[in-house]
Short mmCIF file of C-alpha atoms in Angstrom, two decimals:
data_model
loop_
_atom_site.label_atom_id
_atom_site.label_comp_id
_atom_site.label_asym_id
_atom_site.label_seq_id
_atom_site.Cartn_x
_atom_site.Cartn_y
_atom_site.Cartn_z
CA MET A 1 21.90 -27.51 -5.57
CA SER A 2 18.84 -27.52 -3.36
CA LEU A 3 20.51 -29.95 -1.00
CA SER A 4 23.55 -27.75 -0.59
CA LEU A 5 21.21 -24.78 -0.14
CA SER A 6 19.30 -26.49 2.65
CA ARG A 7 22.60 -27.58 4.16
CA ARG A 8 23.82 -24.03 4.08
CA ARG A 9 20.63 -22.92 5.76
CA ALA A 10 21.05 -25.56 8.49
CA PHE A 11 24.61 -24.43 8.98
CA LEU A 12 23.56 -20.77 9.37
CA LEU A 13 20.88 -21.75 11.86
CA ALA A 14 23.38 -23.80 13.85
CA LEU A 15 25.72 -20.80 13.78
CA GLU A 16 22.95 -18.51 15.03
CA ILE A 17 22.13 -20.79 17.95
CA GLY A 18 25.65 -22.06 18.56
CA THR A 19 27.50 -18.76 18.81
CA PRO A 20 25.61 -17.38 21.83
CA ILE A 21 25.91 -20.76 23.58
CA LEU A 22 29.63 -20.76 22.92
CA VAL A 23 29.97 -17.21 24.26
CA VAL A 24 28.11 -18.12 27.46
CA VAL A 25 30.18 -21.29 27.94
CA LEU A 26 33.41 -19.33 27.44
CA TRP A 27 32.25 -16.61 29.81
CA TYR A 28 31.29 -19.27 32.36
CA ALA A 29 34.67 -21.05 32.06
CA LEU A 30 36.86 -17.95 31.96
CA SER A 31 35.09 -16.20 34.82
CA ALA A 32 34.99 -19.28 37.03
CA ASN A 33 38.06 -18.28 39.02
CA SER A 34 37.40 -14.56 38.96
CA THR A 35 38.12 -12.79 42.22
CA SER A 36 37.17 -9.37 40.90
CA PHE A 37 34.55 -7.69 43.04
CA TYR A 38 32.89 -6.05 40.04
CA PHE A 39 33.00 -9.03 37.68
CA PRO A 40 32.03 -12.04 39.78
CA PRO A 41 31.99 -15.51 38.18
CA LEU A 42 29.02 -16.11 35.91
CA SER A 43 28.01 -19.00 38.14
CA ARG A 44 27.42 -16.55 41.01
CA MET A 45 25.39 -14.25 38.79
CA LEU A 46 23.26 -17.19 37.71
CA ASP A 47 22.79 -18.23 41.33
CA SER A 48 21.58 -14.73 42.13
CA PHE A 49 19.39 -14.83 39.06
CA LYS A 50 17.75 -18.03 40.29
CA ASP A 51 17.37 -16.72 43.84
CA ASN A 52 15.89 -13.40 42.77
CA TRP A 53 13.85 -14.04 39.68
CA LEU A 54 12.73 -17.68 39.92
CA PHE A 55 10.44 -16.53 41.40
CA ALA A 56 11.06 -14.81 44.74
CA ARG A 57 10.94 -11.25 43.43
CA PHE A 58 8.84 -11.96 40.40
CA SER A 59 5.61 -10.54 41.74
CA SER A 60 7.24 -7.79 43.81
CA ASP A 61 9.52 -6.35 41.10
CA VAL A 62 9.00 -7.95 37.69
CA ILE A 63 5.22 -7.66 37.60
CA PRO A 64 5.18 -3.93 38.52
CA SER A 65 7.79 -3.25 35.84
CA LEU A 66 5.85 -5.18 33.23
CA VAL A 67 2.61 -3.42 34.15
CA ARG A 68 4.25 0.00 33.66
CA LEU A 69 5.89 -1.08 30.46
CA ILE A 70 2.80 -2.60 28.88
CA LEU A 71 0.41 0.15 29.98
CA GLY A 72 2.81 2.86 28.82
CA TYR A 73 3.31 1.15 25.49
CA VAL A 74 -0.35 0.41 24.85
CA ILE A 75 -1.36 3.97 25.72
CA SER A 76 1.35 5.29 23.39
CA VAL A 77 0.06 3.21 20.49
CA ALA A 78 -3.55 4.11 21.24
CA VAL A 79 -2.74 7.83 21.28
CA ALA A 80 -0.12 7.99 18.53
CA VAL A 81 -1.86 6.04 15.76
CA PRO A 82 -5.12 8.05 15.64
CA PHE A 83 -3.26 11.37 15.88
CA GLY A 84 -0.77 10.19 13.29
CA VAL A 85 -3.58 9.22 10.93
CA LEU A 86 -5.26 12.58 11.43
CA LEU A 87 -2.06 14.54 10.84
CA GLY A 88 -1.13 12.30 7.92
CA LEU A 89 -4.44 12.98 6.20
CA SER A 90 -4.66 16.71 6.86
CA PRO A 91 -1.89 19.00 5.60
CA THR A 92 -3.53 21.86 7.50
CA ALA A 93 -3.46 20.02 10.81
CA ARG A 94 0.12 18.99 10.07
CA ARG A 95 1.20 22.56 9.49
CA ALA A 96 -0.59 23.81 12.57
CA THR A 97 0.88 21.21 14.90
CA SER A 98 4.33 20.59 13.51
CA PRO A 99 6.18 23.19 15.64
CA ILE A 100 4.50 21.83 18.78
CA VAL A 101 5.23 18.24 17.83
CA GLU A 102 8.86 19.05 17.08
CA PHE A 103 9.21 20.90 20.38
CA LEU A 104 7.64 18.18 22.51
CA ARG A 105 9.63 15.53 20.71
CA ALA A 106 12.87 17.42 21.39
CA ILE A 107 12.41 17.43 25.16
CA PRO A 108 14.51 14.62 26.65
CA ALA A 109 11.91 12.69 28.61
CA PRO A 110 14.07 12.15 31.74
CA ALA A 111 13.98 15.94 32.11
CA LEU A 112 10.25 15.55 32.75
CA ILE A 113 10.77 13.17 35.67
CA PRO A 114 11.12 15.94 38.31
CA PHE A 115 7.91 17.49 37.01
CA GLY A 116 6.25 14.09 36.99
CA ILE A 117 7.25 13.42 40.60
CA VAL A 118 5.89 16.76 41.79
CA VAL A 119 2.59 16.42 39.98
CA MET A 120 1.99 12.67 40.01
CA GLY A 121 4.16 11.37 42.82
CA ILE A 122 6.45 8.40 42.42
CA GLY A 123 3.77 5.84 41.59
CA ASN A 124 2.88 4.13 38.34
CA THR A 125 1.19 7.21 36.86
CA MET A 126 4.44 9.15 36.70
CA LYS A 127 6.36 6.24 35.15
CA ILE A 128 3.69 5.53 32.57
CA PHE A 129 3.60 9.24 31.76
CA ILE A 130 7.35 9.25 31.12
CA ILE A 131 7.13 6.15 28.92
CA VAL A 132 4.27 7.64 26.90
CA MET A 133 6.06 10.98 26.49
CA VAL A 134 8.84 9.17 24.67
CA CYS A 135 7.07 6.33 22.90
CA VAL A 136 4.34 8.31 21.16
CA TRP A 137 6.72 10.20 18.86
CA PRO A 138 8.28 7.41 16.80
CA ILE A 139 4.86 5.83 16.35
CA MET A 140 3.14 9.09 15.50
CA LEU A 141 5.79 10.32 13.08
CA ASN A 142 5.98 6.96 11.33
CA THR A 143 2.19 6.84 11.09
CA ILE A 144 2.14 10.33 9.54
CA ASP A 145 4.81 9.32 7.00
CA GLY A 146 3.11 6.01 6.30
CA ILE A 147 -0.25 7.66 5.64
CA ARG A 148 1.30 10.34 3.44
CA ALA A 149 3.21 7.74 1.41
CA VAL A 150 0.14 5.67 0.50
CA ASP A 151 0.18 5.20 -3.27
CA PRO A 152 -2.30 7.74 -4.74
CA GLN A 153 -3.25 5.12 -7.31
CA LEU A 154 -4.64 2.91 -4.54
CA ILE A 155 -6.69 5.81 -3.22
CA ASP A 156 -7.90 6.63 -6.75
CA THR A 157 -8.95 3.02 -7.18
CA ALA A 158 -10.95 3.15 -3.97
CA LYS A 159 -12.48 6.46 -5.00
CA ALA A 160 -13.35 5.21 -8.48
CA TYR A 161 -15.31 2.39 -6.85
CA ARG A 162 -16.95 4.96 -4.59
CA THR A 163 -15.64 3.53 -1.37
CA GLY A 164 -16.84 5.72 1.49
CA THR A 165 -14.40 7.78 3.53
CA TRP A 166 -14.45 5.47 6.52
CA ASP A 167 -14.05 2.27 4.48
CA ARG A 168 -11.29 3.91 2.48
CA LEU A 169 -9.45 4.67 5.71
CA ARG A 170 -10.14 1.32 7.33
CA TYR A 171 -9.52 -1.01 4.38
CA VAL A 172 -7.15 0.90 2.10
CA ILE A 173 -5.16 3.69 3.74
CA LEU A 174 -4.53 2.09 7.12
CA PRO A 175 -3.40 -1.32 5.79
CA ALA A 176 -1.16 0.42 3.24
CA ALA A 177 0.47 2.47 6.01
CA MET A 178 0.71 -0.48 8.39
CA PRO A 179 4.30 -1.55 7.57
CA GLN A 180 5.57 1.87 8.55
CA ILE A 181 3.35 2.09 11.62
CA PHE A 182 4.90 -1.19 12.73
CA ALA A 183 8.39 0.22 12.18
CA GLY A 184 7.53 3.01 14.62
CA MET A 185 6.05 0.57 17.10
CA ARG A 186 9.21 -1.51 17.01
CA THR A 187 11.39 1.52 17.79
CA SER A 188 9.10 2.55 20.63
CA LEU A 189 9.15 -0.89 22.20
CA SER A 190 12.88 -0.62 22.95
CA LEU A 191 12.41 2.95 24.15
CA ALA A 192 9.67 1.81 26.52
CA VAL A 193 12.06 -0.61 28.22
CA ILE A 194 14.73 2.08 28.57
CA LEU A 195 12.31 4.61 30.04
CA MET A 196 10.83 2.04 32.40
CA VAL A 197 14.30 1.40 33.84
CA ILE A 198 15.23 5.08 34.06
CA SER A 199 11.99 6.07 35.78
CA GLU A 200 12.39 3.21 38.26
CA MET A 201 15.95 4.21 39.04
CA VAL A 202 15.11 7.83 39.73
CA ALA A 203 12.10 7.37 41.94
CA SER A 204 10.55 4.09 42.88
CA THR A 205 10.00 1.58 45.63
CA ASN A 206 9.98 -1.49 43.40
CA GLY A 207 10.66 -2.68 39.87
CA ILE A 208 13.64 -4.19 38.07
CA GLY A 209 15.36 -0.82 37.56
CA TYR A 210 14.93 -0.04 41.24
CA PHE A 211 16.34 -3.46 42.14
CA VAL A 212 19.46 -2.99 39.99
CA LEU A 213 20.21 0.38 41.59
CA GLN A 214 19.52 -0.86 45.15
CA SER A 215 21.78 -3.87 44.61
CA GLN A 216 24.58 -1.62 43.47
CA ARG A 217 24.09 0.68 46.48
CA THR A 218 24.25 -2.25 48.88
CA PHE A 219 27.28 -3.71 47.06
CA ALA A 220 25.30 -6.80 46.13
CA ILE A 221 27.11 -6.97 42.80
CA PRO A 222 25.91 -10.44 41.68
CA ASP A 223 22.33 -9.31 42.36
CA MET A 224 22.91 -6.21 40.30
CA TRP A 225 24.22 -8.31 37.43
CA SER A 226 21.26 -10.66 37.67
CA GLY A 227 18.94 -7.66 37.20
CA ILE A 228 20.90 -6.50 34.17
CA ILE A 229 20.73 -9.98 32.66
CA LEU A 230 16.99 -10.07 33.29
CA LEU A 231 16.54 -6.72 31.51
CA GLY A 232 18.51 -8.00 28.54
CA LEU A 233 16.38 -11.13 28.38
CA LEU A 234 13.22 -9.06 28.75
CA GLY A 235 14.15 -6.76 25.85
CA PHE A 236 15.17 -9.72 23.72
CA GLY A 237 11.95 -11.60 24.51
CA LEU A 238 9.77 -8.56 23.75
CA ASN A 239 11.47 -8.13 20.40
CA VAL A 240 10.91 -11.77 19.53
CA LEU A 241 7.22 -11.50 20.48
CA PHE A 242 6.89 -8.33 18.47
CA GLY A 243 8.55 -10.00 15.51
CA ILE A 244 6.07 -12.89 15.63
CA PHE A 245 3.14 -10.48 15.88
CA GLU A 246 4.49 -8.38 13.02
CA SER A 247 5.14 -11.29 10.70
CA ARG A 248 1.56 -12.47 11.24
CA ALA A 249 -0.01 -9.05 10.74
CA LEU A 250 2.19 -8.10 7.78
CA ALA A 251 2.53 -11.49 6.08
CA TRP A 252 1.24 -9.89 2.86
CA HIS A 253 3.93 -7.22 3.00
CA ARG A 254 6.79 -9.68 3.28
CA GLY A 255 5.31 -11.76 0.49
CA ALA A 256 4.79 -8.76 -1.78
CA ARG A 257 8.30 -7.51 -1.13
CA SER A 258 10.00 -10.81 -1.85
CA ALA A 259 7.82 -11.22 -4.97
CA ALA A 260 8.97 -7.81 -6.21
CA ARG A 261 12.62 -8.85 -6.01
CA MET B 1 -25.35 8.64 -26.39
CA LEU B 2 -24.28 6.91 -23.22
CA LEU B 3 -21.23 9.05 -22.51
CA GLU B 4 -20.91 12.58 -23.85
CA VAL B 5 -17.90 14.83 -23.64
CA THR B 6 -18.57 18.47 -24.51
CA GLY B 7 -15.92 21.16 -24.86
CA LEU B 8 -13.72 19.50 -22.25
CA ASN B 9 -10.67 21.50 -21.24
CA LYS B 10 -8.16 20.79 -18.51
CA THR B 11 -5.54 23.34 -17.62
CA TYR B 12 -3.10 22.81 -14.77
CA GLY B 13 -2.12 25.90 -12.85
CA GLN B 14 -3.05 29.48 -13.56
CA GLY B 15 -1.62 32.58 -15.22
CA PRO B 16 1.51 32.48 -17.35
CA GLY B 17 2.75 29.21 -15.79
CA ALA B 18 -0.41 27.33 -16.69
CA THR B 19 -0.16 24.24 -18.90
CA GLU B 20 -3.05 23.20 -21.01
CA ALA B 21 -3.23 19.40 -21.09
CA VAL B 22 -6.57 19.00 -22.81
CA HIS B 23 -7.51 21.83 -25.16
CA ASN B 24 -11.03 21.16 -26.30
CA LEU B 25 -12.61 17.76 -26.66
CA THR B 26 -16.03 16.86 -27.90
CA PHE B 27 -17.10 13.31 -28.64
CA GLY B 28 -19.65 10.72 -27.62
CA VAL B 29 -19.70 7.00 -26.88
CA GLN B 30 -22.76 4.93 -27.69
CA GLU B 31 -24.34 2.16 -25.67
CA SER B 32 -22.45 -1.15 -26.04
CA GLU B 33 -19.80 0.45 -28.22
CA PHE B 34 -16.07 -0.30 -28.01
CA ALA B 35 -14.36 3.06 -28.38
CA CYS B 36 -10.59 3.37 -28.45
CA ILE B 37 -9.01 6.69 -27.66
CA VAL B 38 -5.57 6.74 -29.23
CA GLY B 39 -3.05 9.53 -29.20
CA PRO B 40 0.67 10.18 -29.22
CA SER B 41 2.60 9.38 -26.05
CA GLY B 42 2.27 12.09 -23.45
CA CYS B 43 -0.70 13.75 -25.13
CA GLY B 44 -2.76 13.87 -21.95
CA LYS B 45 -4.68 10.62 -22.31
CA THR B 46 -4.48 9.85 -18.63
CA THR B 47 -5.64 13.35 -17.77
CA LEU B 48 -8.58 12.85 -20.12
CA LEU B 49 -9.45 9.50 -18.59
CA ARG B 50 -9.32 10.89 -15.06
CA CYS B 51 -11.69 13.65 -16.18
CA LEU B 52 -14.03 11.09 -17.76
CA ALA B 53 -14.05 9.12 -14.51
CA GLY B 54 -14.75 12.18 -12.41
CA LEU B 55 -11.47 11.77 -10.52
CA LEU B 56 -10.22 15.12 -11.83
CA PRO B 57 -12.42 18.20 -12.23
CA ALA B 58 -12.43 19.70 -15.72
CA THR B 59 -11.43 23.33 -16.15
CA ARG B 60 -14.14 23.93 -18.76
CA GLY B 61 -16.77 21.84 -20.48
CA GLU B 62 -18.40 18.74 -19.09
CA VAL B 63 -18.75 14.99 -19.17
CA THR B 64 -22.18 13.41 -18.88
CA LEU B 65 -23.20 9.80 -18.47
CA ARG B 66 -26.82 9.18 -19.55
CA GLY B 67 -27.33 12.93 -19.31
CA GLN B 68 -26.06 13.09 -15.72
CA ARG B 69 -23.08 15.35 -15.19
CA VAL B 70 -20.04 13.39 -14.00
CA ASP B 71 -18.38 15.10 -11.04
CA ARG B 72 -17.39 11.92 -9.25
CA THR B 73 -17.15 8.40 -10.57
CA PRO B 74 -20.71 7.35 -11.43
CA ASP B 75 -22.26 4.26 -9.88
CA ASP B 76 -22.29 2.26 -13.08
CA MET B 77 -18.77 3.08 -14.23
CA ALA B 78 -15.73 0.91 -13.50
CA LEU B 79 -12.05 1.58 -14.09
CA VAL B 80 -9.06 -0.54 -15.00
CA PHE B 81 -5.74 1.24 -14.58
CA GLN B 82 -2.48 0.62 -16.38
CA GLU B 83 -0.50 -0.26 -13.31
CA TYR B 84 -2.29 -3.29 -11.96
CA SER B 85 0.28 -3.76 -9.21
CA ARG B 86 -0.63 -0.34 -7.83
CA SER B 87 -4.38 -0.69 -8.13
CA LEU B 88 -4.86 -4.11 -6.56
CA PHE B 89 -4.70 -4.21 -2.77
CA PRO B 90 -1.76 -6.45 -1.81
CA TRP B 91 -3.21 -7.23 1.64
CA MET B 92 -6.34 -8.73 0.10
CA THR B 93 -6.64 -12.04 -1.70
CA VAL B 94 -7.85 -12.11 -5.29
CA ARG B 95 -11.38 -12.86 -4.09
CA GLU B 96 -11.31 -10.04 -1.53
CA ASN B 97 -10.00 -7.61 -4.13
CA VAL B 98 -12.83 -8.44 -6.51
CA ALA B 99 -15.44 -8.34 -3.75
CA PHE B 100 -14.19 -5.10 -2.17
CA PRO B 101 -16.07 -2.59 -4.38
CA LEU B 102 -19.26 -4.59 -3.85
CA LYS B 103 -19.29 -3.83 -0.11
CA ARG B 104 -21.23 -0.65 -0.53
CA LYS B 105 -23.72 -2.20 -2.93
CA LYS B 106 -25.33 -4.03 -0.01
CA HIS B 107 -25.78 -7.26 -1.93
CA SER B 108 -26.50 -10.47 -0.04
CA LYS B 109 -23.50 -12.68 0.68
CA ALA B 110 -24.70 -15.22 -1.86
CA LYS B 111 -25.06 -12.53 -4.52
CA VAL B 112 -21.53 -11.24 -3.87
CA LYS B 113 -20.15 -14.76 -4.10
CA GLU B 114 -22.03 -15.34 -7.33
CA LEU B 115 -20.77 -12.10 -8.90
CA VAL B 116 -17.19 -12.73 -7.81
CA ASP B 117 -17.21 -16.36 -8.97
CA ARG B 118 -18.75 -15.45 -12.29
CA SER B 119 -16.25 -12.73 -13.09
CA LEU B 120 -13.25 -14.74 -11.90
CA THR B 121 -14.39 -17.64 -14.09
CA ALA B 122 -14.81 -15.24 -17.00
CA VAL B 123 -11.17 -14.16 -16.75
CA ARG B 124 -10.16 -17.79 -16.06
CA LEU B 125 -8.82 -17.14 -12.59
CA ASP B 126 -11.34 -19.17 -10.57
CA GLN B 127 -8.48 -21.44 -9.49
CA PHE B 128 -6.60 -18.50 -8.02
CA ALA B 129 -9.31 -16.88 -5.88
CA ASP B 130 -7.41 -17.42 -2.65
CA HIS B 131 -4.02 -16.31 -3.91
CA TYR B 132 -2.64 -12.88 -3.24
CA PRO B 133 -2.12 -10.58 -6.25
CA TRP B 134 1.66 -10.57 -5.83
CA GLN B 135 1.71 -14.33 -6.19
CA LEU B 136 0.42 -13.95 -9.76
CA SER B 137 2.05 -12.89 -13.03
CA GLY B 138 1.46 -9.42 -14.46
CA GLY B 139 -1.12 -10.64 -16.97
CA MET B 140 -3.01 -12.51 -14.27
CA GLN B 141 -2.96 -9.46 -12.01
CA GLN B 142 -4.49 -7.34 -14.74
CA ARG B 143 -7.14 -10.03 -15.20
CA VAL B 144 -7.95 -9.68 -11.50
CA ALA B 145 -8.43 -5.94 -12.04
CA ILE B 146 -10.71 -6.69 -15.00
CA ALA B 147 -12.67 -9.23 -12.96
CA ARG B 148 -13.09 -6.64 -10.22
CA ALA B 149 -14.47 -4.18 -12.76
CA LEU B 150 -16.88 -6.77 -14.20
CA ALA B 151 -18.17 -7.93 -10.81
CA TYR B 152 -19.13 -4.30 -10.18
CA GLU B 153 -21.66 -4.66 -13.04
CA PRO B 154 -20.88 -1.36 -14.72
CA ALA B 155 -22.68 0.00 -17.78
CA ILE B 156 -19.40 1.49 -18.93
CA LEU B 157 -15.84 0.33 -18.41
CA LEU B 158 -12.93 2.76 -18.71
CA MET B 159 -9.57 1.17 -19.37
CA ASP B 160 -6.41 3.29 -19.15
CA GLU B 161 -3.65 1.68 -21.22
CA PRO B 162 -4.42 -1.57 -19.40
CA PHE B 163 -1.98 -3.75 -21.32
CA ALA B 164 0.88 -1.29 -21.79
CA SER B 165 3.10 -2.90 -19.17
CA LEU B 166 2.58 -6.48 -20.37
CA ASP B 167 4.63 -8.48 -22.85
CA ALA B 168 3.36 -8.76 -26.44
CA GLN B 169 1.94 -12.28 -26.17
CA THR B 170 0.13 -11.65 -22.93
CA ARG B 171 -1.20 -8.43 -24.41
CA ALA B 172 -2.65 -10.25 -27.42
CA ASP B 173 -4.33 -12.79 -25.10
CA LEU B 174 -5.83 -10.06 -22.97
CA GLU B 175 -7.04 -8.12 -26.02
CA ASP B 176 -8.99 -11.17 -27.14
CA LEU B 177 -10.24 -11.78 -23.63
CA THR B 178 -11.47 -8.18 -23.47
CA LEU B 179 -13.39 -8.57 -26.75
CA GLN B 180 -14.91 -11.78 -25.48
CA LEU B 181 -15.94 -10.25 -22.14
CA ARG B 182 -17.45 -7.30 -23.92
CA THR B 183 -19.81 -9.66 -25.74
CA GLU B 184 -20.43 -11.83 -22.69
CA PHE B 185 -21.19 -8.96 -20.31
CA GLY B 186 -22.60 -6.48 -22.84
CA VAL B 187 -20.58 -3.64 -21.39
CA THR B 188 -19.63 -0.40 -23.14
CA ILE B 189 -15.87 0.05 -23.20
CA VAL B 190 -13.75 3.19 -23.50
CA PHE B 191 -10.21 2.03 -24.01
CA VAL B 192 -7.31 4.47 -23.89
CA THR B 193 -4.07 3.39 -25.57
CA HIS B 194 -1.05 4.70 -27.42
CA ASP B 195 -0.78 1.43 -29.38
CA ILE B 196 -2.23 2.01 -32.85
CA ASP B 197 -2.51 -1.70 -33.73
CA GLU B 198 -4.31 -2.38 -30.52
CA ALA B 199 -6.74 0.50 -31.06
CA VAL B 200 -7.70 -0.58 -34.60
CA TYR B 201 -7.89 -4.24 -33.64
CA LEU B 202 -10.22 -3.71 -30.69
CA ALA B 203 -12.40 -0.78 -31.59
CA ASP B 204 -15.72 -0.17 -33.25
CA ARG B 205 -14.62 3.43 -33.40
CA VAL B 206 -11.22 5.05 -32.97
CA ILE B 207 -11.00 8.55 -31.54
CA ALA B 208 -7.61 9.92 -32.59
CA LEU B 209 -6.18 12.74 -30.51
CA THR B 210 -3.56 15.34 -31.33
CA GLN B 211 -0.43 16.28 -29.42
CA ARG B 212 -0.74 18.34 -26.28
CA PRO B 213 -2.81 20.45 -25.81
CA THR B 214 -5.05 17.63 -26.87
CA GLN B 215 -8.03 17.88 -29.15
CA VAL B 216 -9.89 15.39 -31.31
CA GLN B 217 -8.12 14.94 -34.62
CA GLU B 218 -10.45 12.49 -36.25
CA ILE B 219 -13.15 10.03 -35.29
CA LEU B 220 -12.93 6.95 -37.40
CA ASP B 221 -15.35 4.05 -37.81
CA ILE B 222 -13.70 0.64 -37.94
CA PRO B 223 -15.91 -1.40 -40.27
CA LEU B 224 -14.04 -4.67 -39.65
CA PRO B 225 -16.10 -7.82 -38.96
CA ARG B 226 -17.19 -7.98 -35.33
CA GLN B 227 -15.50 -11.33 -34.77
CA ARG B 228 -11.82 -10.39 -34.56
CA ASP B 229 -8.81 -12.64 -34.69
CA GLN B 230 -5.18 -11.77 -34.05
CA LEU B 231 -4.12 -13.37 -37.34
CA THR B 232 -6.96 -13.16 -39.84
CA THR B 233 -8.19 -9.71 -38.84
CA LYS B 234 -4.71 -8.27 -38.99
CA GLU B 235 -4.19 -9.82 -42.43
CA LEU B 236 -7.21 -8.03 -43.89
CA PRO B 237 -6.29 -5.24 -46.32
CA GLU B 238 -8.85 -3.00 -44.60
CA PHE B 239 -7.01 -3.49 -41.32
CA THR B 240 -3.72 -2.49 -42.89
CA GLN B 241 -5.27 0.59 -44.49
CA LEU B 242 -7.00 1.67 -41.29
CA ARG B 243 -3.86 1.08 -39.31
CA ALA B 244 -1.79 3.12 -41.76
CA HIS B 245 -4.33 5.92 -41.67
CA VAL B 246 -4.34 6.10 -37.90
CA TYR B 247 -0.56 5.85 -37.87
CA ARG B 248 -0.36 8.92 -40.11
CA LEU B 249 -2.82 10.78 -37.93
CA ILE B 250 -0.81 10.12 -34.82
CA LYS B 251 2.77 10.06 -36.04
CA ARG B 252 2.80 12.31 -39.12
CA PRO B 253 -0.15 14.64 -38.72
CA ASP B 254 1.38 17.13 -41.21
CA GLU B 255 1.12 14.63 -44.05
CA VAL B 256 -2.60 14.10 -43.65
CA SER B 257 -4.09 16.14 -46.49
CA GLY B 258 -6.06 19.26 -45.76
CA ARG B 259 -5.51 18.90 -42.05
CA GLN B 260 -3.51 21.55 -40.30
CA GLN B 261 -2.01 20.84 -36.94
CA PRO B 262 -1.69 24.20 -35.25
CA SER B 263 -0.47 22.88 -31.96
CA ALA B 264 2.13 20.57 -33.48
CA LEU B 265 3.45 23.36 -35.71
CA THR B 266 3.74 25.98 -33.04
CA ARG B 267 5.40 23.55 -30.69
CA ALA B 268 7.89 22.12 -33.18
#
């Protein structure tokens, strides 16, 4: 029983790793003789990938993109969590701000790019601003919901033992809301990548998004593809990193959930 | 009297839509007494307990502990709730859970460790200090909650149907453990339950409540020998009589001679 279970697990793992490899091999083989201008052979894309990203353009395009992405994301978290906690705790503050929050959240961030360019130019500030304008909302709204959903019994317990307001927030309310805060952070991470690319395509002098658009404009199609592949890998890698971070920080949550089943 | 409840009333809402949960309660609990508050299901026991603990403000009347009015949970009062899984912090280990309320007491590290170790040993969980609550069975989790209350060194321990969600055998074990801890730690216990057997078995005094809106129906001394045993105590004729009496009070209040039950009649 346990042997067949571990076998099944090994099989699933092999499937998880094997399938993408198979797809790439097939793509490589089937595209080898491609003469299409728009869909060059994978081998040519990989050559461009090597020429561009290992590591000729790494510091000129990848680093600036990563800086925008990380700064925008970190600022979003740093702004959204405290505000979310405040709004989650105070029904009055929630009422007062909810129309504003809903309005700001409804503005499609790319619509702010023209404003950003006029006020902040086409440098990093504008791009980080655009990323923050999008990424704060999922984190903030999830934080509000997470704080509101904290089991009142836990809060009563803390109160009964006369835990001070700050300790109650720090050791009881915040940890209890953490799973949902993380859910918001995960959503925002993908959004940050999207907004980084968009802002670089509209107005920039470097960055991966800029590179993809420039390559297309100069008909350097394999280069363009290499940029797209890099963005896919970047998003995938960030998600994996986030997953590792989350499973460390919320180990108790996973354990408690599987114990409840 | 250690704990005194005088004319306690709790009404939710106002005007015609108001519901009276606790009508008028007056009773006292003495130092080192084991008092069981027993009442029919849904009679407002939890409301009462929250008022006793200062977690819920009373509409009228007052609760005092050593003469001090209770308007928040007093320093030397600890609580054990029914739903252990919702009162232990799942992100803390057993040890951290027990130590958490001690943070504000500003004990030395050694003192905290001593208190935590002592109370975990008392509930026989010293081997599980570094486990998380969700890795333990329900009975063990409730023992963690009890250990947390004991480490807090309270003069009075309020327990709100603490064993209601446990199976019968675990419940019997924890009842005996509670009696043992009461002697070992010399703590006064107010124990709320709807289980009549449990109330008579544990208590020095049973406070029987009526249906909603709750008032005291009868306060009953339990003159059973102090040393209780699940088998021999429950075989005593006195136990059976007391149990039957409390059962009548709770389940068939109309049969109890000379005692009218206005609320039950008007609500029937």
